Short mmCIF file of C-alpha atoms and ligand atoms in Angstrom, two decimals:
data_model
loop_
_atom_site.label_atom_id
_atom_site.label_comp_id
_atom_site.label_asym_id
_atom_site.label_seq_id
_atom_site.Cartn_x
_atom_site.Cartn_y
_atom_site.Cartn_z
CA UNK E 21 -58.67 4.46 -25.20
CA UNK E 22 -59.70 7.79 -24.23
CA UNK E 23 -61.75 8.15 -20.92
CA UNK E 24 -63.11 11.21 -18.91
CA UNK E 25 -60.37 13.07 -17.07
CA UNK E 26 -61.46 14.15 -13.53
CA UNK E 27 -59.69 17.73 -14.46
CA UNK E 28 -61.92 18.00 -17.37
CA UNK E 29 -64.11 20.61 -16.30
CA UNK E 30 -62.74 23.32 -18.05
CA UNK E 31 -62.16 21.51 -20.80
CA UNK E 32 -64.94 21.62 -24.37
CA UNK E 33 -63.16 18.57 -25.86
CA UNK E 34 -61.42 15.48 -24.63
CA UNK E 35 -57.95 15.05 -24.77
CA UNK E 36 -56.86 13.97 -28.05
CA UNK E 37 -56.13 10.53 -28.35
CA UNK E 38 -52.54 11.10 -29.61
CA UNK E 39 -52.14 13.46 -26.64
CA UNK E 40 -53.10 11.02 -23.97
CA UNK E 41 -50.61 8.42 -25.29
CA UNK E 42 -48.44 10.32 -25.37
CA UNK E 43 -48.37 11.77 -21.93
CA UNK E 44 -49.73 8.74 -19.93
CA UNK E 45 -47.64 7.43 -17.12
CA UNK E 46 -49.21 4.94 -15.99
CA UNK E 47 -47.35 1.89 -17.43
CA UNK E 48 -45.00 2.70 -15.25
CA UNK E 49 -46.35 4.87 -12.16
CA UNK E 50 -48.32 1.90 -11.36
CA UNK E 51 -45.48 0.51 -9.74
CA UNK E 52 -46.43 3.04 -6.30
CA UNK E 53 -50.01 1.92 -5.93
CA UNK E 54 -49.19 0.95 -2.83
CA UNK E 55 -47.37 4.07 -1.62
CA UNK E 56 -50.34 6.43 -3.28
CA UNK E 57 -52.96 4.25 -1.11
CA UNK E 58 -50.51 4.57 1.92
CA UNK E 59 -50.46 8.44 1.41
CA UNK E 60 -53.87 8.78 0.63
CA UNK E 61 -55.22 6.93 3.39
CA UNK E 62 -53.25 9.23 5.97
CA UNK E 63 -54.36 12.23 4.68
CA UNK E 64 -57.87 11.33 4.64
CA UNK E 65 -57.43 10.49 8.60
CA UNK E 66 -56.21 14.22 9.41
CA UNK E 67 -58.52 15.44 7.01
CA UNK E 68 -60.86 13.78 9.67
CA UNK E 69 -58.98 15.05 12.54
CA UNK E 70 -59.17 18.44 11.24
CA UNK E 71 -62.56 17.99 10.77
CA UNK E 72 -62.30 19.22 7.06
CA UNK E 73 -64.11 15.59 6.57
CA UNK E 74 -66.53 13.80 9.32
CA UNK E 75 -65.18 10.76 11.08
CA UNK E 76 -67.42 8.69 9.03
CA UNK E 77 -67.02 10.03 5.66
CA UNK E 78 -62.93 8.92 6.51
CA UNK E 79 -63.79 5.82 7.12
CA UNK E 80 -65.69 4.99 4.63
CA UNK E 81 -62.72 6.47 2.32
CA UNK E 82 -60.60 4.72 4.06
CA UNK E 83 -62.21 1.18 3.71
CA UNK E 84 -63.06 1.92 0.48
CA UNK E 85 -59.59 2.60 -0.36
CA UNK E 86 -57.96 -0.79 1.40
CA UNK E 87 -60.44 -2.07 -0.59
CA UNK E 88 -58.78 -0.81 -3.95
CA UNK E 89 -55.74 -1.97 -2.44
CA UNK E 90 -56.71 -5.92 -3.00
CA UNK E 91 -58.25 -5.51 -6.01
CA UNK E 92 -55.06 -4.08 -7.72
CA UNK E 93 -53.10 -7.25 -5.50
CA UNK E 94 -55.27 -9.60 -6.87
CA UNK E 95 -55.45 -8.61 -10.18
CA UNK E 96 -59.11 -7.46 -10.47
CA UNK E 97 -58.48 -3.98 -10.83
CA UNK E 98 -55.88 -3.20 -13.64
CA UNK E 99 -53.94 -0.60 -13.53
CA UNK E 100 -53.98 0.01 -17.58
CA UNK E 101 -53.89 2.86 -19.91
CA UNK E 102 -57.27 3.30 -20.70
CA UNK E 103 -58.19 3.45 -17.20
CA UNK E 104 -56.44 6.93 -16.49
CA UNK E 105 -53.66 8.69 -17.31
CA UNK E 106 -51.24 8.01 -13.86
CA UNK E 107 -51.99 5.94 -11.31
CA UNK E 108 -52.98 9.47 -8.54
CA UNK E 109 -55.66 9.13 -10.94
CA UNK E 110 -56.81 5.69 -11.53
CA UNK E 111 -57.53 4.90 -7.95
CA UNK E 112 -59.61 8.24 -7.20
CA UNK E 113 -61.72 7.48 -10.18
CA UNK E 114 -61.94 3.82 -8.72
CA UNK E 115 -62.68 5.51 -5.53
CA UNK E 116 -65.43 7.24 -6.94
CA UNK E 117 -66.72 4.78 -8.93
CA UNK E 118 -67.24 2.73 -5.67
CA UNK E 119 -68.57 5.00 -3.28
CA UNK E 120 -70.31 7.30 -5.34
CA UNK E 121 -69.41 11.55 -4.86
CA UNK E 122 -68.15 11.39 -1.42
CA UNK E 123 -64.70 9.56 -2.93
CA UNK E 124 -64.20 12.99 -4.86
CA UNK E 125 -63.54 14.61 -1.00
CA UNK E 126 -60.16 12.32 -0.97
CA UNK E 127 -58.46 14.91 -3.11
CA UNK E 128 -59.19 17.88 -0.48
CA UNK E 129 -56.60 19.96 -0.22
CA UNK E 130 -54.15 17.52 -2.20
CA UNK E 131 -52.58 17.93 -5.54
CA UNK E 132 -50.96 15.73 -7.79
CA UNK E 133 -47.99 17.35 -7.01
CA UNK E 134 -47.66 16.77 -3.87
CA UNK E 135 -48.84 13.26 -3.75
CA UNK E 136 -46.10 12.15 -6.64
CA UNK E 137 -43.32 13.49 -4.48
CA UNK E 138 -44.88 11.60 -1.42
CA UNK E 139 -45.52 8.69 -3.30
CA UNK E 140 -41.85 8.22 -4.37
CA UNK E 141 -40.45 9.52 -1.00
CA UNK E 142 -42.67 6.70 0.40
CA UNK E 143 -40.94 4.24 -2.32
CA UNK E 144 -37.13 5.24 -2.21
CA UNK E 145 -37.56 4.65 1.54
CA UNK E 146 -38.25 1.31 1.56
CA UNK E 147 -36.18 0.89 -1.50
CA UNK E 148 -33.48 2.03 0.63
CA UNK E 149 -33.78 -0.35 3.11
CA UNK E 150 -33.96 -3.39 0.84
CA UNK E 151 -30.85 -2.34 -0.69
CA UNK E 152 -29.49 -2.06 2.50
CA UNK E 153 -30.13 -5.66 3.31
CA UNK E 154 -28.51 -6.78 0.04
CA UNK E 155 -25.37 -4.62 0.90
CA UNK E 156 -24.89 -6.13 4.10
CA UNK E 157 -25.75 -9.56 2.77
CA UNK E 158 -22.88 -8.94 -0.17
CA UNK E 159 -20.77 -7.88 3.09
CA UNK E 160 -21.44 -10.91 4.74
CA UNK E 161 -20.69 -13.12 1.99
CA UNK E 162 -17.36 -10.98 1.24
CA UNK E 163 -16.57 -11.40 4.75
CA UNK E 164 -17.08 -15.43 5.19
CA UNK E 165 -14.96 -15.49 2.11
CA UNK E 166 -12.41 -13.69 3.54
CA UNK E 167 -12.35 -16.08 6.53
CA UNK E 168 -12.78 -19.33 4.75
CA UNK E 169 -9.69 -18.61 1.98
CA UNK E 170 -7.35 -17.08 5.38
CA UNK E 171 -3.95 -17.60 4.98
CA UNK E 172 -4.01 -17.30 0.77
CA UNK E 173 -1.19 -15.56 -0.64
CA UNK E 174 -2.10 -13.95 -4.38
CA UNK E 175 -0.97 -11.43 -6.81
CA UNK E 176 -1.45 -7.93 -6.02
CA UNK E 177 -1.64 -5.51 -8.89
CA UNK E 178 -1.40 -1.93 -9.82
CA UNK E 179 -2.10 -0.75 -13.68
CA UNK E 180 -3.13 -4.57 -14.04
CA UNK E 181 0.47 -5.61 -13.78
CA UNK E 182 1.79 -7.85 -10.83
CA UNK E 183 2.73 -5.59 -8.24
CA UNK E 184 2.97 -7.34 -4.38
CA UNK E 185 1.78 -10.19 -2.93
CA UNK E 186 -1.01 -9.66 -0.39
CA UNK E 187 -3.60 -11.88 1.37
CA UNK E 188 -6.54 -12.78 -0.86
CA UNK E 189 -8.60 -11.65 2.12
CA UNK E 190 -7.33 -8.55 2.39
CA UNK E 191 -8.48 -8.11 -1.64
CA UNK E 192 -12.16 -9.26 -0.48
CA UNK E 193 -12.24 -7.32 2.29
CA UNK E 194 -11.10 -4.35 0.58
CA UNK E 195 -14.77 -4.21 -0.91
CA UNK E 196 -16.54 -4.60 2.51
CA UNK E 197 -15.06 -1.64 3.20
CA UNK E 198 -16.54 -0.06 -0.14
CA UNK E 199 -19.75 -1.25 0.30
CA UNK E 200 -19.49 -0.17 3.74
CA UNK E 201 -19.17 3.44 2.50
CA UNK E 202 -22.26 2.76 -0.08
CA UNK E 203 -24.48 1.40 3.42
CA UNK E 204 -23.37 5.04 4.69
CA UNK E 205 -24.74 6.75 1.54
CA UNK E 206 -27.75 5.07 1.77
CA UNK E 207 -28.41 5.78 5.29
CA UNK E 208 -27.58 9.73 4.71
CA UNK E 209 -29.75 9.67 1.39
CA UNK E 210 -32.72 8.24 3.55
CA UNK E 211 -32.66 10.30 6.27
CA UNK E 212 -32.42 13.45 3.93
CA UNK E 213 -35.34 12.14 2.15
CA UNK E 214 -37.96 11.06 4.96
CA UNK E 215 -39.97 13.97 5.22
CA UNK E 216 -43.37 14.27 4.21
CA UNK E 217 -44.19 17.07 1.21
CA UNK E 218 -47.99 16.39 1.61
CA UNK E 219 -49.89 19.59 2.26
CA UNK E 220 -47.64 21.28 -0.44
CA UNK E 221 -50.79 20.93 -2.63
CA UNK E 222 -50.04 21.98 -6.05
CA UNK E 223 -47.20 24.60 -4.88
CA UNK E 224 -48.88 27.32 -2.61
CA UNK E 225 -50.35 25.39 0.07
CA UNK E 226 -54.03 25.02 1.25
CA UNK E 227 -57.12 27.30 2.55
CA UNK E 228 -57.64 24.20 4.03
CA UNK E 229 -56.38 24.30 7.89
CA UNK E 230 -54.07 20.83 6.95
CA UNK E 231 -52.15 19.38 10.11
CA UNK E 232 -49.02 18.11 7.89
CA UNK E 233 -47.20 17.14 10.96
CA UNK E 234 -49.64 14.68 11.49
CA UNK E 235 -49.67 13.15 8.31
CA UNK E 236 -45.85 12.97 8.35
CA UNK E 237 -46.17 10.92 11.95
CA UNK E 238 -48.58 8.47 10.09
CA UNK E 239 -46.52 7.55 7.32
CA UNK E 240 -43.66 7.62 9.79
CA UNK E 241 -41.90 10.59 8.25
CA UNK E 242 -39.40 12.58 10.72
CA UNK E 243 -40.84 15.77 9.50
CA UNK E 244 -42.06 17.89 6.73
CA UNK E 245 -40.66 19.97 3.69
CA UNK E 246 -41.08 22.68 5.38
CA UNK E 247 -41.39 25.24 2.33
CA UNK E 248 -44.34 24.13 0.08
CA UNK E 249 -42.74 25.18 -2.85
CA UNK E 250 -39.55 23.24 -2.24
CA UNK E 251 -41.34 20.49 -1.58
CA UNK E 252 -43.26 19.63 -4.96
CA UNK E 253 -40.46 21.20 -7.07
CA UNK E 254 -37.19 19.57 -5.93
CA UNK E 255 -36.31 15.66 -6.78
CA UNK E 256 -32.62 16.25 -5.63
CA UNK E 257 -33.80 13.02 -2.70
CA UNK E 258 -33.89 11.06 -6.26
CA UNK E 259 -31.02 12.65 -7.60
CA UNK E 260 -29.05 11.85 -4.84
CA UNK E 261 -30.43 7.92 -4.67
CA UNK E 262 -29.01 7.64 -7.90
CA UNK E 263 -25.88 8.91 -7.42
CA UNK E 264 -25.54 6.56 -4.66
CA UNK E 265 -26.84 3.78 -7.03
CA UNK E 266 -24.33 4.62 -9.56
CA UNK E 267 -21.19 4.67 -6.68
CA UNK E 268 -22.67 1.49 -6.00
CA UNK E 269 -22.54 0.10 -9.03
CA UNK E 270 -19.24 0.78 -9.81
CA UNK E 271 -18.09 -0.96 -6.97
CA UNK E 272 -20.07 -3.99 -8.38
CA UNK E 273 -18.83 -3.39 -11.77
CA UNK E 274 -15.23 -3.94 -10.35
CA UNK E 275 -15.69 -6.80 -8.62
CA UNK E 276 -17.63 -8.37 -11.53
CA UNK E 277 -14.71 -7.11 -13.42
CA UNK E 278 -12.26 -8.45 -11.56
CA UNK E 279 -14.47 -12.40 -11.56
CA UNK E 280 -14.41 -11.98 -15.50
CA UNK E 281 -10.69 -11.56 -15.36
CA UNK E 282 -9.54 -13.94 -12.77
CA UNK E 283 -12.01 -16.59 -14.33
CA UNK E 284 -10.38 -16.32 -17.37
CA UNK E 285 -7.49 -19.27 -18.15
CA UNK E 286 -5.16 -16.62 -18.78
CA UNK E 287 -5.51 -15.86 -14.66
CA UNK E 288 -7.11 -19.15 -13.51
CA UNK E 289 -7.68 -17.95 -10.04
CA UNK E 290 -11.34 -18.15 -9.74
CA UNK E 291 -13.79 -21.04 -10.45
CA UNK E 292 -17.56 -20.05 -11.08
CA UNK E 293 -20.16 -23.33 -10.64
CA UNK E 294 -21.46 -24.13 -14.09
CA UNK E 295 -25.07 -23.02 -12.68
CA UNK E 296 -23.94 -19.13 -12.61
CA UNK E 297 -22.09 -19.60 -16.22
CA UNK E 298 -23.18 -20.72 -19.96
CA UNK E 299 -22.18 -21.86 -22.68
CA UNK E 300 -21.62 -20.96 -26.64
CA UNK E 301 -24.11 -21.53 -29.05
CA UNK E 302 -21.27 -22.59 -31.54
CA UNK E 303 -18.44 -22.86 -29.59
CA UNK E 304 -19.20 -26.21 -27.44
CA UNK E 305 -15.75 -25.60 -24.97
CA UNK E 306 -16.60 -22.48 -23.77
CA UNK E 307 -17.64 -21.73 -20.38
CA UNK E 308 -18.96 -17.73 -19.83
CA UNK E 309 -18.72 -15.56 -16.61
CA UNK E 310 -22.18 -13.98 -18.25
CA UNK E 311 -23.50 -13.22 -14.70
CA UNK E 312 -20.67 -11.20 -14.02
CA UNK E 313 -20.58 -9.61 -17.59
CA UNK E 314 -24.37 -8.66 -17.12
CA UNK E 315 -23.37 -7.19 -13.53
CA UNK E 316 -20.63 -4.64 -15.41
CA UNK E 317 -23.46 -4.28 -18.46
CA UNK E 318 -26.31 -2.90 -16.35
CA UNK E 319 -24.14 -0.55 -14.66
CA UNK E 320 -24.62 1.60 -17.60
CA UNK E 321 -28.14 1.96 -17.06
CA UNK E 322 -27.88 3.13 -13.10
CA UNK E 323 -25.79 6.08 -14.68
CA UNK E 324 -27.91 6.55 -17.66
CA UNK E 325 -30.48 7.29 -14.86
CA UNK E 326 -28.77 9.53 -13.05
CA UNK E 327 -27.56 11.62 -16.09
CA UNK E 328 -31.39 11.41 -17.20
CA UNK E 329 -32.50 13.18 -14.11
CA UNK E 330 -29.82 15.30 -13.65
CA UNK E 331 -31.41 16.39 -17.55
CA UNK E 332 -34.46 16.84 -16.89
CA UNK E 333 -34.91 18.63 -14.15
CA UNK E 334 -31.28 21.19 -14.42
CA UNK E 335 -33.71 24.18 -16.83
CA UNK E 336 -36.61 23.59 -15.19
CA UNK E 337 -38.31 26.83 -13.50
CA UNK E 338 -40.06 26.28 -10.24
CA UNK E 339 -42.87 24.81 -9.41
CA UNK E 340 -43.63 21.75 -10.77
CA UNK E 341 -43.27 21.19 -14.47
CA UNK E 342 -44.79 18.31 -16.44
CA UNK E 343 -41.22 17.10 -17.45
CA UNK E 344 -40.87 15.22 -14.03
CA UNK E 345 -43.04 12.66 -14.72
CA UNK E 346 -39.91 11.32 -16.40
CA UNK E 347 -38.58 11.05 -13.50
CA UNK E 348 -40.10 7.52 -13.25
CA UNK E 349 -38.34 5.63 -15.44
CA UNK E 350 -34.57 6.44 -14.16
CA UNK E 351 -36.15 6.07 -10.41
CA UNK E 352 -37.46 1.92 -11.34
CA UNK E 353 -34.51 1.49 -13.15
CA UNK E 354 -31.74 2.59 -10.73
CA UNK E 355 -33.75 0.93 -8.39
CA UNK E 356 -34.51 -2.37 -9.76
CA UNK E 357 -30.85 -2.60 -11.46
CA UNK E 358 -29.05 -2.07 -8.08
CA UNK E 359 -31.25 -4.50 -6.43
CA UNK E 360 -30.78 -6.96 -9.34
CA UNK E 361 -27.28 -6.43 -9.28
CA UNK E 362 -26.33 -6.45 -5.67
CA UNK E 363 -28.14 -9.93 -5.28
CA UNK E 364 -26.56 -11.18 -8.57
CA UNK E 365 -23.02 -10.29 -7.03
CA UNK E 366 -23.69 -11.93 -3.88
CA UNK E 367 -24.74 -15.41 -5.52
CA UNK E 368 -21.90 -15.54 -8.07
CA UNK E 369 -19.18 -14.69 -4.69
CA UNK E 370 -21.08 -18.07 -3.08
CA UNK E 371 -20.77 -20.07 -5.81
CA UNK E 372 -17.30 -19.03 -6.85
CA UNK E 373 -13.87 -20.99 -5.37
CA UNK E 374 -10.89 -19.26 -5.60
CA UNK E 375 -7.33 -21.31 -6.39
CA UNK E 376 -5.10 -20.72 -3.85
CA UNK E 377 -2.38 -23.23 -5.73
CA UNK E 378 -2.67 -21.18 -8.91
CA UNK E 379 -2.00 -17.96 -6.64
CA UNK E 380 1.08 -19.50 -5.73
CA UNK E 381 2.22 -20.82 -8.65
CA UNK E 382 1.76 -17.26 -10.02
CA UNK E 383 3.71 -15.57 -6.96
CA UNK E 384 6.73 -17.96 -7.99
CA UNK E 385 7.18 -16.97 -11.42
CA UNK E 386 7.74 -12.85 -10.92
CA UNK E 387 9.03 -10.26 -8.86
CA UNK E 388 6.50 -9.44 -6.68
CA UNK E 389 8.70 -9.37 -3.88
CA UNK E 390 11.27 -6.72 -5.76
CA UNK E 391 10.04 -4.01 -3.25
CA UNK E 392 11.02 -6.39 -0.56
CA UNK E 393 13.88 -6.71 -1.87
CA UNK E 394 14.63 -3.02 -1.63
CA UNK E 395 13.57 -2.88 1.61
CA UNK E 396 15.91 -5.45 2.86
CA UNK E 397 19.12 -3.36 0.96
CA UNK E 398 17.52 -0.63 3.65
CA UNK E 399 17.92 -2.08 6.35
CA UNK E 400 21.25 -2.57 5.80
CA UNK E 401 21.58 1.33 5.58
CA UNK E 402 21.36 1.48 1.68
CA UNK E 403 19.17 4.89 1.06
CA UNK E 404 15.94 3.83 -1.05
CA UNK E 405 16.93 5.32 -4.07
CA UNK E 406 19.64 3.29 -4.57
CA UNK E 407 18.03 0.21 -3.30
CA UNK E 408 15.14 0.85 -5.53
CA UNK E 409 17.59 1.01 -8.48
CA UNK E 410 20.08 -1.81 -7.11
CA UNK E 411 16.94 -4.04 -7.18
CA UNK E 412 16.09 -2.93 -10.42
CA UNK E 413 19.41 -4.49 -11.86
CA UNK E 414 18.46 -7.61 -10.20
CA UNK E 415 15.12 -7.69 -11.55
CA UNK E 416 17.01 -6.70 -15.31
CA UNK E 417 19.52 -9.47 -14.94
CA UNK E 418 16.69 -11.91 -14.25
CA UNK E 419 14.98 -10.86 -17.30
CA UNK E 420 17.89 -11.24 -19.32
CA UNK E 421 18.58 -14.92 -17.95
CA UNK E 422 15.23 -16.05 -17.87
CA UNK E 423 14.84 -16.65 -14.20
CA UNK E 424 13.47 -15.24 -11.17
CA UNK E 425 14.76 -13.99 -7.99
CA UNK E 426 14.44 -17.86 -6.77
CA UNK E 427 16.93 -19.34 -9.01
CA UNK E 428 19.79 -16.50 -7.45
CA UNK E 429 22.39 -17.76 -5.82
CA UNK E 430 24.15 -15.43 -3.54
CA UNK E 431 27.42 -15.07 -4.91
CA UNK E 432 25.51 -13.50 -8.25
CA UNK E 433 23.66 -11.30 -5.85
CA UNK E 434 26.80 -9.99 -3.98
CA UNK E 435 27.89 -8.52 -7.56
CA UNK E 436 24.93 -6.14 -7.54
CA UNK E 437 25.58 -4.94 -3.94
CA UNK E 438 27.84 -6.24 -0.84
CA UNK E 439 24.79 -6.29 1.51
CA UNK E 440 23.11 -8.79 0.75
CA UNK E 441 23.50 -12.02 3.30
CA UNK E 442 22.27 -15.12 3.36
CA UNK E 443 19.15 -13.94 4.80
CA UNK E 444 17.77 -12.08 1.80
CA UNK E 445 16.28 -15.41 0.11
CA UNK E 446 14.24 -15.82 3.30
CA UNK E 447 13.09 -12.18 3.51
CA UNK E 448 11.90 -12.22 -0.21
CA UNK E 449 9.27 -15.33 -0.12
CA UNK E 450 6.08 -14.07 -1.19
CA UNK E 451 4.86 -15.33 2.57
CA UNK E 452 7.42 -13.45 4.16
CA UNK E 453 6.57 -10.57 2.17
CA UNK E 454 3.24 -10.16 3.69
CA UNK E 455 4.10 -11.13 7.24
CA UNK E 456 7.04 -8.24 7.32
CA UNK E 457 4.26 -5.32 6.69
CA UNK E 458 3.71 -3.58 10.12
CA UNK E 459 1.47 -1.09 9.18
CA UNK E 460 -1.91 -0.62 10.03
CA UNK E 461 -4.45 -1.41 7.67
CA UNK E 462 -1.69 -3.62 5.40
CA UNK E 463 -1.67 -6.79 4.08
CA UNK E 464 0.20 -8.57 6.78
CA UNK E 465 -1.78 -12.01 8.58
CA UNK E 466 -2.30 -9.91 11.97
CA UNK E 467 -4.02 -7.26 10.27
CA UNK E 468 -5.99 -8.73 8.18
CA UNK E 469 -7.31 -10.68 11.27
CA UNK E 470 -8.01 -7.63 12.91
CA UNK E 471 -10.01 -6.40 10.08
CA UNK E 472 -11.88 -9.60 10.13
CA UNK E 473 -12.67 -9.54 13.42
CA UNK E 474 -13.49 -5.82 13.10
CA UNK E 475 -16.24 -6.74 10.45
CA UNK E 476 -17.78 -9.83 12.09
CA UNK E 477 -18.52 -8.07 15.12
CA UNK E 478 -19.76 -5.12 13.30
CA UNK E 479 -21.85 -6.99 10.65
CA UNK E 480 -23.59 -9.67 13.10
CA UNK E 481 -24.97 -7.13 15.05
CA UNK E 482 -26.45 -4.88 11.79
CA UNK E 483 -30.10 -4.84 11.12
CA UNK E 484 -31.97 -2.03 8.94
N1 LIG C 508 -48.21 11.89 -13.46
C1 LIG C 508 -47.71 13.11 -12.91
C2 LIG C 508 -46.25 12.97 -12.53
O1 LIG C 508 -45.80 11.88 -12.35
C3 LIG C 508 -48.47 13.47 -11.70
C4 LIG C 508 -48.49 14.91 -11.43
C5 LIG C 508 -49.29 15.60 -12.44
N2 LIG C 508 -49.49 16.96 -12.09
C6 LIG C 508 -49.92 17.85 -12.97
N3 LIG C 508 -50.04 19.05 -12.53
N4 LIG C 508 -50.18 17.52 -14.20
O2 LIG C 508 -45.52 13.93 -12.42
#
């Protein structure tokens, strides 16, 4: 429905219809009423300070606009279409329909420009620091797995192929780490992005004489955008969100990848709880890792985003330019899907069990332990090379007799080089195997610990 637009001054005839459809954002900008209240409240309180408004005229903006506030929390004031065209807009007009002309002083020395980039400044910030808690919950939950399953043994692989045994802790902890870098991205992406743009005004600045320092104190920003220009033109603080969402997301993506596979019978290493799986509307035995699935799915859309912003805003000429209004939609949806996702993850790791005997079972029937194997030939003095290549025989023979290196007896080994003792069978148990790595950072039981111990002192103490 078409309604007066307070920029209609100029204007002979109302905005077609069609038009305002068409370019209406407030479906979705509604979403920062709370950060464009936030915003506008502290710039009506230096507009008071600077005595561009009376101390009473603020206030009674200011109540007026906490006001607002409830009504859109409580559902009497809608933020719909055929109120306005954005939200900026919707709650001046409510503004004025309360308290008559003085609400129309609110916008002193503002511009929609500005106030969007504060607005979703205002919103990645806390954004930020929910996903924040979620990473460090995932963390947590990777870590107390880690702990609980100490002393498994599994399948490592490279190209999806068995490769070495390793600790199934070392595997989870692998992604603290990961995440631990995403936590860091965050961090740097939020303190890039806490400054206040307000002030900006449409591009130029103000006649007005604004104090922006002291709205960036009140909304608890470390500073402003210094150039006024820069600061309603640029979204690279959303760009770079995103980009962190998407890293992010991959991360998730593998570990949801790697639940689908080990699920699966073909692995059998991981259990879900039937409450984080479903069933087949035909097929009546099957049992789905859907969560997981959905996890690896919606990672799509976090880079969809990203390459949607990247888009929109790579030919645009400075200052600001209609097109970023799309900016919305890839902002709620990295947003939302990382949040979604990073909760999802962290449910499905608490209500998964992983099968240590299956491990085991697997770690028996291979060569995982063919690099060990090697190693022990060079210790003797063999040079790699031809350990590497010696072992490969072994491995070849096996293959051909349909047996692994447990069913060798020594005498067969001896044929394929006379350095290997009786101590070779001991050195190439998949237990063994891990215990014998002395480097830091490996697979081996001491390390591992360390690392444990390394992330439970660092995660108990972390609060955002
Ligand atoms: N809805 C607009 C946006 O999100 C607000 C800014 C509009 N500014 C303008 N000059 N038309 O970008």
């Amino acid at each position: 429905m078409a309604h007066q637009a307070l920029w209609s001054g100029r204007f002979r005839e109302p905005l077609s219809e069609i038009a305002l459809n068409f370019s209406s954002s407030i479906d979705l900008d509604r979403l920062l009423y709370e950060e464009d209240i936030a915003g506008s409240i502290a710039h009506v309180e230096m507009l008071a300070a600077a005595r561009i408004l009376t101390a009473p005229e603020a206030r009674r903006i200011r109540v007026a606009l906490k006001g607002i506030l409830k009504e859109i929390q409580t559902g009497k004031f809608a933020l719909t279409p055929d109120v306005a065209e954005d939200v900026h807009m919707a709650i001046e007009q409510r503004l004025i329909q309360k308290i008559g002309p003085l609400g129309g002083k609110l916008h002193t020395g503002r511009s929609r420009n500005d106030q969007v980039a504060l607005d979703e400044r205002l919103f990645l910030r806390s954004a930020i620091r929910e996903i924040s808690k979620l990473l460090i919950n995932l963390q947590r939950v990777l870590l107390y797995k880690a702990e609980k399953y100490f002393g498994a043994i599994m399948p490592g692989y490279t190209h999806l192929q068995r490769a070495q045994p390793v600790m199934l802790s070392h595997h989870l902890l692998a992604y603290v780490n990961m995440l631990e870098r995403d936590f860091e991205r965050m961090q740097d992406c939020a303190r890039r992005l806490n400054k206040s743009p307000l002030g900006a005004a449409a591009f130029a600045g103000s006649s007005f004489p604004l104090d922006r320092a002291l709205v960036a104190r009140k909304l608890k920003f470390d500073g402003i955008v210094e150039n006024s220009i820069d600061a309603v033109s640029d979204r690279d603080y959303l760009a770079e969100f995103i980009a962190a969402a998407s890293i992010l997301m991959m991360h998730l993506s593998r570990m949801a990848e790697e639940i689908v596979l080990w699920s699966s019978a073909e692995f059998g290493m991981a259990h879900i709880s039937d409450a984080y799986t479903t069933g087949s509307s035909i097929m009546p035995q099957k049992k789905n890792p859907d969560m997981a699935e959905l996890v690896r799915g919606k990672t799509g859309r976090v880079y969809g985003a990203l390459m949607n912003l990247l888009t929109t805003m790579k030919g645009l000429p400075l200052a600001y330019n209609r097109d970023m209004q799309e900016d919305k939609l890839p902002m709620f949806e990295a947003v939302q899907t990382a949040r979604q996702s990073l909760f999802m993850v962290a449910h499905l790791l608490v209500h998964t069990t992983f099968d240590r005997r299956r491990m085991e079972e697997e770690l028996r029937t291979d060569f995982l332990t063919a690099t060990d194997m090697a190693d022990y030939l060079v210790r003797k003095g063999i040079p790699f090379r031809e350990a590497h290549a010696i072992t490969g025989s072994v491995v070849s023979y096996c293959v051909g007799h349909r047996m692994y290196f447990g069913n060798l007896d020594l005498e067969t080994l001896r044929t394929f080089s006379p350095a290997f003792g009786p101590d070779i069978f001991e050195f190439i148990l998949p237990q063994a195997s891990v215990e014998q790595k002395q480097s830091a950072g490996s697979t081996a039981p001491h390390e591992v610990k360390k690392q444990i111990a390394h992330w439970s002192k660092v995660l108990a103490k972390r609060r955002v």
